[in-house]
PDB file of C-alpha atoms and ligand atoms in Angstrom:
ATOM      1  CA  MET A   1     -54.698 228.545-101.982  1.00  0.00           C
ATOM      2  CA  ILE A   2     -53.688 225.685-104.239  1.00  0.00           C
ATOM      3  CA  ILE A   3     -52.140 226.291-107.894  1.00  0.00           C
ATOM      4  CA  VAL A   4     -53.309 223.658-110.046  1.00  0.00           C
ATOM      5  CA  THR A   5     -51.962 223.469-113.887  1.00  0.00           C
ATOM      6  CA  GLU A   6     -53.810 219.990-115.148  1.00  0.00           C
ATOM      7  CA  ILE A   7     -57.559 220.134-115.918  1.00  0.00           C
ATOM      8  CA  ASN A   8     -58.234 216.251-114.422  1.00  0.00           C
ATOM      9  CA  GLU A   9     -56.542 217.904-110.893  1.00  0.00           C
ATOM     10  CA  LEU A  10     -58.987 220.644-110.723  1.00  0.00           C
ATOM     11  CA  LYS A  11     -61.648 218.751-111.875  1.00  0.00           C
ATOM     12  CA  LYS A  12     -60.695 216.343-109.015  1.00  0.00           C
ATOM     13  CA  LEU A  13     -60.511 218.903-106.524  1.00  0.00           C
ATOM     14  CA  LEU A  14     -63.862 220.799-107.484  1.00  0.00           C
ATOM     15  CA  ASN A  15     -66.112 217.563-107.530  1.00  0.00           C
ATOM     16  CA  ASN A  16     -68.163 218.348-104.729  1.00  0.00           C
ATOM     17  CA  LYS A  17     -71.737 218.395-105.643  1.00  0.00           C
ATOM     18  CA  THR A  18     -73.084 220.750-103.043  1.00  0.00           C
ATOM     19  CA  ALA A  19     -70.662 223.790-102.913  1.00  0.00           C
ATOM     20  CA  LYS A  20     -71.209 226.671-104.335  1.00  0.00           C
ATOM     21  CA  ILE A  21     -68.445 227.349-106.664  1.00  0.00           C
ATOM     22  CA  GLY A  22     -67.457 231.145-107.765  1.00  0.00           C
ATOM     23  CA  PHE A  23     -65.310 231.767-110.933  1.00  0.00           C
ATOM     24  CA  VAL A  24     -62.865 234.357-111.981  1.00  0.00           C
ATOM     25  CA  PRO A  25     -61.213 233.761-115.006  1.00  0.00           C
ATOM     26  CA  THR A  26     -58.178 235.654-115.999  1.00  0.00           C
ATOM     27  CA  MET A  27     -55.131 236.643-118.422  1.00  0.00           C
ATOM     28  CA  GLY A  28     -53.209 237.647-115.001  1.00  0.00           C
ATOM     29  CA  SER A  29     -51.384 241.077-114.418  1.00  0.00           C
ATOM     30  CA  LEU A  30     -53.963 241.569-111.544  1.00  0.00           C
ATOM     31  CA  HIS A  31     -54.985 244.679-110.771  1.00  0.00           C
ATOM     32  CA  ASP A  32     -57.579 246.299-108.251  1.00  0.00           C
ATOM     33  CA  GLY A  33     -60.302 245.685-110.977  1.00  0.00           C
ATOM     34  CA  HIS A  34     -59.002 242.055-110.803  1.00  0.00           C
ATOM     35  CA  ILE A  35     -59.169 242.300-107.088  1.00  0.00           C
ATOM     36  CA  SER A  36     -63.014 243.825-106.925  1.00  0.00           C
ATOM     37  CA  LEU A  37     -64.397 240.830-108.826  1.00  0.00           C
ATOM     38  CA  ILE A  38     -62.201 238.351-106.800  1.00  0.00           C
ATOM     39  CA  LYS A  39     -63.334 239.705-103.434  1.00  0.00           C
ATOM     40  CA  LYS A  40     -66.603 239.655-104.417  1.00  0.00           C
ATOM     41  CA  ALA A  41     -67.116 236.111-105.783  1.00  0.00           C
ATOM     42  CA  ARG A  42     -64.983 235.395-102.481  1.00  0.00           C
ATOM     43  CA  LYS A  43     -68.209 236.786-100.445  1.00  0.00           C
ATOM     44  CA  GLU A  44     -70.635 234.745-102.675  1.00  0.00           C
ATOM     45  CA  ASN A  45     -69.841 231.318-102.855  1.00  0.00           C
ATOM     46  CA  ASP A  46     -68.108 228.538-100.797  1.00  0.00           C
ATOM     47  CA  ILE A  47     -65.068 227.890-103.109  1.00  0.00           C
ATOM     48  CA  LEU A  48     -63.302 230.097-105.119  1.00  0.00           C
ATOM     49  CA  VAL A  49     -61.564 229.517-108.374  1.00  0.00           C
ATOM     50  CA  ALA A  50     -59.367 231.908-110.219  1.00  0.00           C
ATOM     51  CA  SER A  51     -57.471 231.223-113.728  1.00  0.00           C
ATOM     52  CA  ILE A  52     -54.794 233.279-115.190  1.00  0.00           C
ATOM     53  CA  PHE A  53     -54.057 232.210-118.773  1.00  0.00           C
ATOM     54  CA  VAL A  54     -53.236 234.679-121.757  1.00  0.00           C
ATOM     55  CA  ASN A  55     -55.265 232.895-123.983  1.00  0.00           C
ATOM     56  CA  PRO A  56     -53.707 232.944-127.712  1.00  0.00           C
ATOM     57  CA  THR A  57     -56.661 232.902-129.898  1.00  0.00           C
ATOM     58  CA  GLN A  58     -58.013 236.203-128.512  1.00  0.00           C
ATOM     59  CA  PHE A  59     -55.397 238.013-129.916  1.00  0.00           C
ATOM     60  CA  LEU A  60     -55.253 238.837-133.548  1.00  0.00           C
ATOM     61  CA  ALA A  61     -51.860 239.002-135.467  1.00  0.00           C
ATOM     62  CA  GLY A  62     -49.681 242.076-134.918  1.00  0.00           C
ATOM     63  CA  GLU A  63     -51.306 242.385-131.386  1.00  0.00           C
ATOM     64  CA  ASP A  64     -49.399 242.322-128.079  1.00  0.00           C
ATOM     65  CA  LEU A  65     -49.674 238.516-127.358  1.00  0.00           C
ATOM     66  CA  SER A  66     -46.030 238.299-126.958  1.00  0.00           C
ATOM     67  CA  LYS A  67     -45.141 240.877-124.884  1.00  0.00           C
ATOM     68  CA  TYR A  68     -49.058 240.781-122.853  1.00  0.00           C
ATOM     69  CA  PRO A  69     -47.769 241.753-119.400  1.00  0.00           C
ATOM     70  CA  ARG A  70     -46.777 239.008-117.267  1.00  0.00           C
ATOM     71  CA  LYS A  71     -46.552 238.832-113.492  1.00  0.00           C
ATOM     72  CA  ASP A  72     -47.030 235.386-112.149  1.00  0.00           C
ATOM     73  CA  GLU A  73     -45.204 235.515-108.932  1.00  0.00           C
ATOM     74  CA  ALA A  74     -47.154 238.919-107.939  1.00  0.00           C
ATOM     75  CA  ASP A  75     -50.672 237.656-109.327  1.00  0.00           C
ATOM     76  CA  LYS A  76     -50.030 234.194-107.149  1.00  0.00           C
ATOM     77  CA  LYS A  77     -49.361 236.224-104.252  1.00  0.00           C
ATOM     78  CA  ILE A  78     -52.523 238.580-104.829  1.00  0.00           C
ATOM     79  CA  CYS A  79     -54.637 235.475-105.154  1.00  0.00           C
ATOM     80  CA  GLU A  80     -53.286 234.333-102.068  1.00  0.00           C
ATOM     81  CA  PHE A  81     -54.245 237.192-100.042  1.00  0.00           C
ATOM     82  CA  CYS A  82     -57.549 237.745-101.438  1.00  0.00           C
ATOM     83  CA  ASP A  83     -58.306 234.064-100.218  1.00  0.00           C
ATOM     84  CA  VAL A  84     -58.469 231.993-103.601  1.00  0.00           C
ATOM     85  CA  ASP A  85     -58.948 228.502-102.833  1.00  0.00           C
ATOM     86  CA  TYR A  86     -57.313 227.255-106.242  1.00  0.00           C
ATOM     87  CA  LEU A  87     -55.585 229.352-108.623  1.00  0.00           C
ATOM     88  CA  PHE A  88     -55.718 227.487-112.222  1.00  0.00           C
ATOM     89  CA  MET A  89     -52.526 227.983-114.627  1.00  0.00           C
ATOM     90  CA  PRO A  90     -52.468 226.071-117.440  1.00  0.00           C
ATOM     91  CA  ASP A  91     -49.993 226.292-120.262  1.00  0.00           C
ATOM     92  CA  ILE A  92     -51.211 226.383-123.645  1.00  0.00           C
ATOM     93  CA  THR A  93     -50.783 223.006-124.765  1.00  0.00           C
ATOM     94  CA  THR A  94     -52.955 222.237-121.831  1.00  0.00           C
ATOM     95  CA  MET A  95     -55.604 224.242-123.126  1.00  0.00           C
ATOM     96  CA  TYR A  96     -55.545 223.660-127.019  1.00  0.00           C
ATOM     97  CA  SER A  97     -54.934 220.768-129.583  1.00  0.00           C
ATOM     98  CA  ASN A  98     -54.306 220.888-133.098  1.00  0.00           C
ATOM     99  CA  ASP A  99     -57.533 221.357-135.177  1.00  0.00           C
ATOM    100  CA  GLU A 100     -60.116 221.511-132.751  1.00  0.00           C
ATOM    101  CA  VAL A 101     -63.849 222.176-132.918  1.00  0.00           C
ATOM    102  CA  LEU A 102     -64.138 225.734-132.998  1.00  0.00           C
ATOM    103  CA  VAL A 103     -66.495 228.301-131.130  1.00  0.00           C
ATOM    104  CA  LYS A 104     -68.087 231.360-133.702  1.00  0.00           C
ATOM    105  CA  ALA A 105     -69.114 234.528-132.025  1.00  0.00           C
ATOM    106  CA  PRO A 106     -72.863 235.593-133.553  1.00  0.00           C
ATOM    107  CA  LYS A 107     -72.131 237.614-136.701  1.00  0.00           C
ATOM    108  CA  LEU A 108     -74.189 240.616-135.199  1.00  0.00           C
ATOM    109  CA  ASN A 109     -72.868 241.415-132.544  1.00  0.00           C
ATOM    110  CA  SER A 110     -69.286 240.240-132.675  1.00  0.00           C
ATOM    111  CA  PHE A 111     -68.147 242.366-135.780  1.00  0.00           C
ATOM    112  CA  ILE A 112     -69.582 245.567-134.433  1.00  0.00           C
ATOM    113  CA  LEU A 113     -67.285 247.819-132.159  1.00  0.00           C
ATOM    114  CA  GLU A 114     -64.255 245.531-130.705  1.00  0.00           C
ATOM    115  CA  GLY A 115     -65.244 243.009-133.271  1.00  0.00           C
ATOM    116  CA  GLU A 116     -64.633 245.382-136.002  1.00  0.00           C
ATOM    117  CA  CYS A 117     -61.407 246.507-134.845  1.00  0.00           C
ATOM    118  CA  ARG A 118     -60.299 243.018-133.808  1.00  0.00           C
ATOM    119  CA  PRO A 119     -61.977 240.394-136.572  1.00  0.00           C
ATOM    120  CA  GLY A 120     -61.920 236.886-134.803  1.00  0.00           C
ATOM    121  CA  HIS A 121     -61.178 238.046-131.381  1.00  0.00           C
ATOM    122  CA  PHE A 122     -64.157 237.367-129.443  1.00  0.00           C
ATOM    123  CA  ASP A 123     -64.405 233.773-131.420  1.00  0.00           C
ATOM    124  CA  GLY A 124     -60.954 233.591-129.366  1.00  0.00           C
ATOM    125  CA  VAL A 125     -62.845 234.665-126.062  1.00  0.00           C
ATOM    126  CA  LEU A 126     -65.668 232.451-126.313  1.00  0.00           C
ATOM    127  CA  GLN A 127     -63.811 229.281-126.934  1.00  0.00           C
ATOM    128  CA  ILE A 128     -61.532 229.893-124.008  1.00  0.00           C
ATOM    129  CA  VAL A 129     -64.426 230.998-121.874  1.00  0.00           C
ATOM    130  CA  LEU A 130     -66.649 227.650-122.952  1.00  0.00           C
ATOM    131  CA  LYS A 131     -63.611 225.426-122.082  1.00  0.00           C
ATOM    132  CA  LEU A 132     -62.867 227.122-118.585  1.00  0.00           C
ATOM    133  CA  PHE A 133     -66.784 226.728-117.559  1.00  0.00           C
ATOM    134  CA  ASN A 134     -66.629 223.002-118.464  1.00  0.00           C
ATOM    135  CA  ILE A 135     -63.451 222.399-116.559  1.00  0.00           C
ATOM    136  CA  VAL A 136     -64.389 224.544-113.536  1.00  0.00           C
ATOM    137  CA  ASN A 137     -68.150 224.244-113.632  1.00  0.00           C
ATOM    138  CA  PRO A 138     -68.847 227.249-111.391  1.00  0.00           C
ATOM    139  CA  THR A 139     -71.848 228.229-109.983  1.00  0.00           C
ATOM    140  CA  ASN A 140     -71.226 232.029-110.738  1.00  0.00           C
ATOM    141  CA  VAL A 141     -68.712 233.628-112.703  1.00  0.00           C
ATOM    142  CA  TYR A 142     -67.387 237.051-112.376  1.00  0.00           C
ATOM    143  CA  PHE A 143     -66.784 239.663-115.337  1.00  0.00           C
ATOM    144  CA  GLY A 144     -66.301 243.443-115.546  1.00  0.00           C
ATOM    145  CA  LYS A 145     -68.501 245.681-117.451  1.00  0.00           C
ATOM    146  CA  LYS A 146     -65.403 247.496-119.055  1.00  0.00           C
ATOM    147  CA  ASP A 147     -65.595 244.816-121.664  1.00  0.00           C
ATOM    148  CA  ALA A 148     -69.037 245.007-122.125  1.00  0.00           C
ATOM    149  CA  GLN A 149     -69.128 243.564-125.746  1.00  0.00           C
ATOM    150  CA  GLN A 150     -67.522 240.328-124.399  1.00  0.00           C
ATOM    151  CA  LEU A 151     -69.541 240.337-121.233  1.00  0.00           C
ATOM    152  CA  SER A 152     -72.955 240.030-123.666  1.00  0.00           C
ATOM    153  CA  LEU A 153     -71.424 237.405-125.994  1.00  0.00           C
ATOM    154  CA  ILE A 154     -70.345 235.166-122.793  1.00  0.00           C
ATOM    155  CA  ARG A 155     -74.210 235.899-121.495  1.00  0.00           C
ATOM    156  CA  GLN A 156     -75.208 234.847-124.869  1.00  0.00           C
ATOM    157  CA  MET A 157     -73.078 231.852-125.292  1.00  0.00           C
ATOM    158  CA  VAL A 158     -74.393 230.812-121.862  1.00  0.00           C
ATOM    159  CA  ASN A 159     -77.881 231.322-123.345  1.00  0.00           C
ATOM    160  CA  ASP A 160     -77.224 229.679-126.617  1.00  0.00           C
ATOM    161  CA  PHE A 161     -75.384 226.613-124.914  1.00  0.00           C
ATOM    162  CA  TYR A 162     -77.777 226.186-122.419  1.00  0.00           C
ATOM    163  CA  LEU A 163     -74.886 226.780-119.872  1.00  0.00           C
ATOM    164  CA  ASP A 164     -75.737 226.434-115.927  1.00  0.00           C
ATOM    165  CA  VAL A 165     -74.086 229.123-115.197  1.00  0.00           C
ATOM    166  CA  ASN A 166     -74.757 232.542-113.755  1.00  0.00           C
ATOM    167  CA  ILE A 167     -72.908 235.447-115.107  1.00  0.00           C
ATOM    168  CA  VAL A 168     -72.288 238.017-112.706  1.00  0.00           C
ATOM    169  CA  GLU A 169     -71.378 242.040-114.335  1.00  0.00           C
ATOM    170  CA  CYS A 170     -69.298 243.829-112.145  1.00  0.00           C
ATOM    171  CA  GLU A 171     -68.806 247.605-111.903  1.00  0.00           C
ATOM    172  CA  ILE A 172     -65.778 249.240-114.038  1.00  0.00           C
ATOM    173  CA  VAL A 173     -63.219 249.862-111.489  1.00  0.00           C
ATOM    174  CA  ARG A 174     -60.797 253.240-111.840  1.00  0.00           C
ATOM    175  CA  GLU A 175     -57.740 254.182-110.023  1.00  0.00           C
ATOM    176  CA  ILE A 176     -58.080 258.038-107.999  1.00  0.00           C
ATOM    177  CA  ASP A 177     -57.871 260.048-111.504  1.00  0.00           C
ATOM    178  CA  GLY A 178     -60.377 258.099-112.977  1.00  0.00           C
ATOM    179  CA  LEU A 179     -58.570 255.981-115.712  1.00  0.00           C
ATOM    180  CA  ALA A 180     -60.553 252.661-115.931  1.00  0.00           C
ATOM    181  CA  TYR A 181     -58.206 249.481-114.245  1.00  0.00           C
ATOM    182  CA  SER A 182     -56.637 247.716-117.562  1.00  0.00           C
ATOM    183  CA  SER A 183     -53.326 245.591-117.408  1.00  0.00           C
ATOM    184  CA  ARG A 184     -52.327 247.590-120.598  1.00  0.00           C
ATOM    185  CA  ASN A 185     -51.863 250.705-118.657  1.00  0.00           C
ATOM    186  CA  VAL A 186     -48.696 249.614-117.483  1.00  0.00           C
ATOM    187  CA  TYR A 187     -47.655 250.393-121.038  1.00  0.00           C
ATOM    188  CA  LEU A 188     -48.048 253.970-121.165  1.00  0.00           C
ATOM    189  CA  SER A 189     -45.240 256.289-120.443  1.00  0.00           C
ATOM    190  CA  LYS A 190     -46.015 259.275-118.340  1.00  0.00           C
ATOM    191  CA  ASN A 191     -46.821 261.213-120.811  1.00  0.00           C
ATOM    192  CA  GLU A 192     -49.378 259.355-122.480  1.00  0.00           C
ATOM    193  CA  ARG A 193     -50.559 258.119-118.783  1.00  0.00           C
ATOM    194  CA  THR A 194     -51.592 261.859-118.527  1.00  0.00           C
ATOM    195  CA  GLU A 195     -53.335 261.896-122.128  1.00  0.00           C
ATOM    196  CA  ALA A 196     -55.126 258.634-121.157  1.00  0.00           C
ATOM    197  CA  LEU A 197     -57.109 260.939-118.755  1.00  0.00           C
ATOM    198  CA  LYS A 198     -59.049 262.235-121.643  1.00  0.00           C
ATOM    199  CA  ILE A 199     -60.767 259.060-122.207  1.00  0.00           C
ATOM    200  CA  SER A 200     -62.368 258.684-118.957  1.00  0.00           C
ATOM    201  CA  GLN A 201     -63.331 262.528-119.093  1.00  0.00           C
ATOM    202  CA  ALA A 202     -64.992 262.274-122.232  1.00  0.00           C
ATOM    203  CA  ILE A 203     -67.119 259.672-120.709  1.00  0.00           C
ATOM    204  CA  LYS A 204     -67.723 261.894-117.866  1.00  0.00           C
ATOM    205  CA  LEU A 205     -68.606 264.734-119.951  1.00  0.00           C
ATOM    206  CA  ALA A 206     -71.289 262.331-121.999  1.00  0.00           C
ATOM    207  CA  ALA A 207     -72.858 261.369-118.467  1.00  0.00           C
ATOM    208  CA  LYS A 208     -72.623 265.318-117.541  1.00  0.00           C
ATOM    209  CA  LEU A 209     -74.184 265.914-120.980  1.00  0.00           C
ATOM    210  CA  ILE A 210     -77.100 263.541-120.589  1.00  0.00           C
ATOM    211  CA  GLY A 211     -77.408 264.739-116.835  1.00  0.00           C
ATOM    212  CA  LYS A 212     -78.292 267.989-117.971  1.00  0.00           C
ATOM    213  CA  GLY A 213     -81.109 267.019-120.532  1.00  0.00           C
ATOM    214  CA  GLU A 214     -79.027 266.055-124.102  1.00  0.00           C
ATOM    215  CA  LEU A 215     -79.996 263.262-125.642  1.00  0.00           C
ATOM    216  CA  ASN A 216     -78.870 263.396-129.013  1.00  0.00           C
ATOM    217  CA  VAL A 217     -76.368 261.135-129.808  1.00  0.00           C
ATOM    218  CA  ASP A 218     -74.924 262.987-132.320  1.00  0.00           C
ATOM    219  CA  ILE A 219     -74.157 265.755-130.722  1.00  0.00           C
ATOM    220  CA  ILE A 220     -72.907 263.826-127.268  1.00  0.00           C
ATOM    221  CA  THR A 221     -70.411 262.111-129.625  1.00  0.00           C
ATOM    222  CA  LYS A 222     -69.067 265.028-131.409  1.00  0.00           C
ATOM    223  CA  GLU A 223     -68.609 266.758-127.979  1.00  0.00           C
ATOM    224  CA  MET A 224     -66.657 263.560-126.904  1.00  0.00           C
ATOM    225  CA  GLN A 225     -64.388 263.877-130.209  1.00  0.00           C
ATOM    226  CA  ARG A 226     -63.787 267.369-129.409  1.00  0.00           C
ATOM    227  CA  SER A 227     -62.829 266.492-125.865  1.00  0.00           C
ATOM    228  CA  LEU A 228     -60.691 263.371-127.155  1.00  0.00           C
ATOM    229  CA  THR A 229     -58.569 265.528-129.424  1.00  0.00           C
ATOM    230  CA  SER A 230     -54.705 265.436-129.134  1.00  0.00           C
ATOM    231  CA  GLU A 231     -51.981 264.438-130.856  1.00  0.00           C
ATOM    232  CA  MET A 232     -51.112 261.549-128.892  1.00  0.00           C
ATOM    233  CA  ILE A 233     -54.704 260.079-129.261  1.00  0.00           C
ATOM    234  CA  SER A 234     -55.908 258.038-132.159  1.00  0.00           C
ATOM    235  CA  ILE A 235     -59.896 257.310-131.730  1.00  0.00           C
ATOM    236  CA  GLU A 236     -60.798 254.022-132.743  1.00  0.00           C
ATOM    237  CA  TYR A 237     -64.565 254.714-132.154  1.00  0.00           C
ATOM    238  CA  ILE A 238     -67.218 256.709-129.951  1.00  0.00           C
ATOM    239  CA  HIS A 239     -70.023 254.764-130.091  1.00  0.00           C
ATOM    240  CA  ILE A 240     -73.470 255.414-128.292  1.00  0.00           C
ATOM    241  CA  THR A 241     -75.869 252.546-127.897  1.00  0.00           C
ATOM    242  CA  ASN A 242     -78.874 250.600-126.275  1.00  0.00           C
ATOM    243  CA  LYS A 243     -77.284 247.938-124.329  1.00  0.00           C
ATOM    244  CA  ASN A 244     -78.182 245.292-127.161  1.00  0.00           C
ATOM    245  CA  PHE A 245     -75.157 247.529-128.997  1.00  0.00           C
ATOM    246  CA  LYS A 246     -77.709 248.547-131.500  1.00  0.00           C
ATOM    247  CA  SER A 247     -77.162 251.947-132.802  1.00  0.00           C
ATOM    248  CA  ILE A 248     -79.452 254.884-131.479  1.00  0.00           C
ATOM    249  CA  LYS A 249     -80.024 258.404-132.432  1.00  0.00           C
ATOM    250  CA  THR A 250     -81.136 259.148-129.126  1.00  0.00           C
ATOM    251  CA  VAL A 251     -79.875 258.341-125.602  1.00  0.00           C
ATOM    252  CA  GLU A 252     -82.654 255.756-123.964  1.00  0.00           C
ATOM    253  CA  ILE A 253     -81.907 256.460-119.978  1.00  0.00           C
ATOM    254  CA  GLY A 254     -81.605 253.059-118.381  1.00  0.00           C
ATOM    255  CA  ASN A 255     -80.658 251.284-121.584  1.00  0.00           C
ATOM    256  CA  THR A 256     -77.700 253.308-123.344  1.00  0.00           C
ATOM    257  CA  ILE A 257     -73.785 252.456-123.146  1.00  0.00           C
ATOM    258  CA  VAL A 258     -71.360 254.908-124.246  1.00  0.00           C
ATOM    259  CA  LEU A 259     -68.540 253.346-125.615  1.00  0.00           C
ATOM    260  CA  VAL A 260     -64.754 254.478-126.312  1.00  0.00           C
ATOM    261  CA  ALA A 261     -61.414 252.905-127.890  1.00  0.00           C
ATOM    262  CA  VAL A 262     -58.737 254.944-128.160  1.00  0.00           C
ATOM    263  CA  LYS A 263     -55.123 254.127-129.181  1.00  0.00           C
ATOM    264  CA  ILE A 264     -52.526 255.860-127.265  1.00  0.00           C
ATOM    265  CA  GLY A 265     -48.885 255.308-128.553  1.00  0.00           C
ATOM    266  CA  THR A 266     -49.202 251.749-129.456  1.00  0.00           C
ATOM    267  CA  THR A 267     -51.742 251.199-126.148  1.00  0.00           C
ATOM    268  CA  ARG A 268     -54.993 250.571-127.270  1.00  0.00           C
ATOM    269  CA  LEU A 269     -57.858 251.390-124.142  1.00  0.00           C
ATOM    270  CA  ILE A 270     -61.158 250.875-124.058  1.00  0.00           C
ATOM    271  CA  ASP A 271     -63.635 252.456-121.597  1.00  0.00           C
ATOM    272  CA  ASN A 272     -67.856 252.721-121.159  1.00  0.00           C
ATOM    273  CA  ILE A 273     -70.357 254.103-119.116  1.00  0.00           C
ATOM    274  CA  TRP A 274     -73.912 252.361-119.022  1.00  0.00           C
ATOM    275  CA  ILE A 275     -76.288 255.212-118.471  1.00  0.00           C
TER     276      ILE A 275
HETATM  277  O1  PAF B 301     -61.279 239.501-119.803  1.00  0.00           O
HETATM  278  C1  PAF B 301     -60.364 238.802-120.197  1.00  0.00           C
HETATM  279  O2  PAF B 301     -59.556 238.868-119.624  1.00  0.00           O
HETATM  280  C2  PAF B 301     -60.172 237.233-120.758  1.00  0.00           C
HETATM  281  O3  PAF B 301     -60.983 238.040-122.208  1.00  0.00           O
HETATM  282  C3  PAF B 301     -60.871 236.346-120.372  1.00  0.00           C
HETATM  283  C4  PAF B 301     -62.437 236.435-120.365  1.00  0.00           C
HETATM  284  C5  PAF B 301     -59.978 236.124-119.117  1.00  0.00           C
HETATM  285  C6  PAF B 301     -60.687 235.347-121.815  1.00  0.00           C
HETATM  286  O4  PAF B 301     -59.627 234.847-121.692  1.00  0.00           O
END
């Protein structure tokens, strides 16, 4: 594995017009969720690039940018072990200059759900993802379905900007007890970690109710609210939408996402299930 910090160096190394390039962009602190993306990308491509860059522009003032978990040395070992060819680890001044052209996320889809709780977050995500796509010029890029709205907005950007990139969406990976892997799970105290199980349990409850024929969104949402009730949890949202993130009254099997965002202490966690 070659670790690259400079854009021109990576571009030179990737200058093989016929190879299929798989790309897994990350903010590091790699866990089994990332590893599943990397392994899938390894199987499906000739050259595998991963990136680690904690992107400042997608963090809002007061969010956890300065204390975002970083474990570069362990991440390098994971990437090496997963047979990554090139690990791109640029610094901030390599990726950003002052007063640059900005990408704006579309109004409708970026000001609901995550965008409502974190206004401007998706502008920063799209800005860095576009830069990374232009540097790596990948054939296939791998994203997890846990960040459902991010995935959808990246797809829209690929479409709207006519980018020649195939977006591969990958299933959510969970710890053995159901908690979805997230780099932020390390913030949880022992008690908070136990409480966090309520998130995946609420998601499972929704799936179970739907499986039994309950399609009324209000009823399912109320049941989920009840199951998430805890002194340690503050619910940011429970939304059941169609796959274009439009509100629905009745679950449409095959076209529904159940999404949850909560805060446990100071840790913000999201999860979802695609029905
Ligand atoms: O999902 C993430 O880790 C980040 O939002 C991404 C796509 C790497 C952009 O910084």
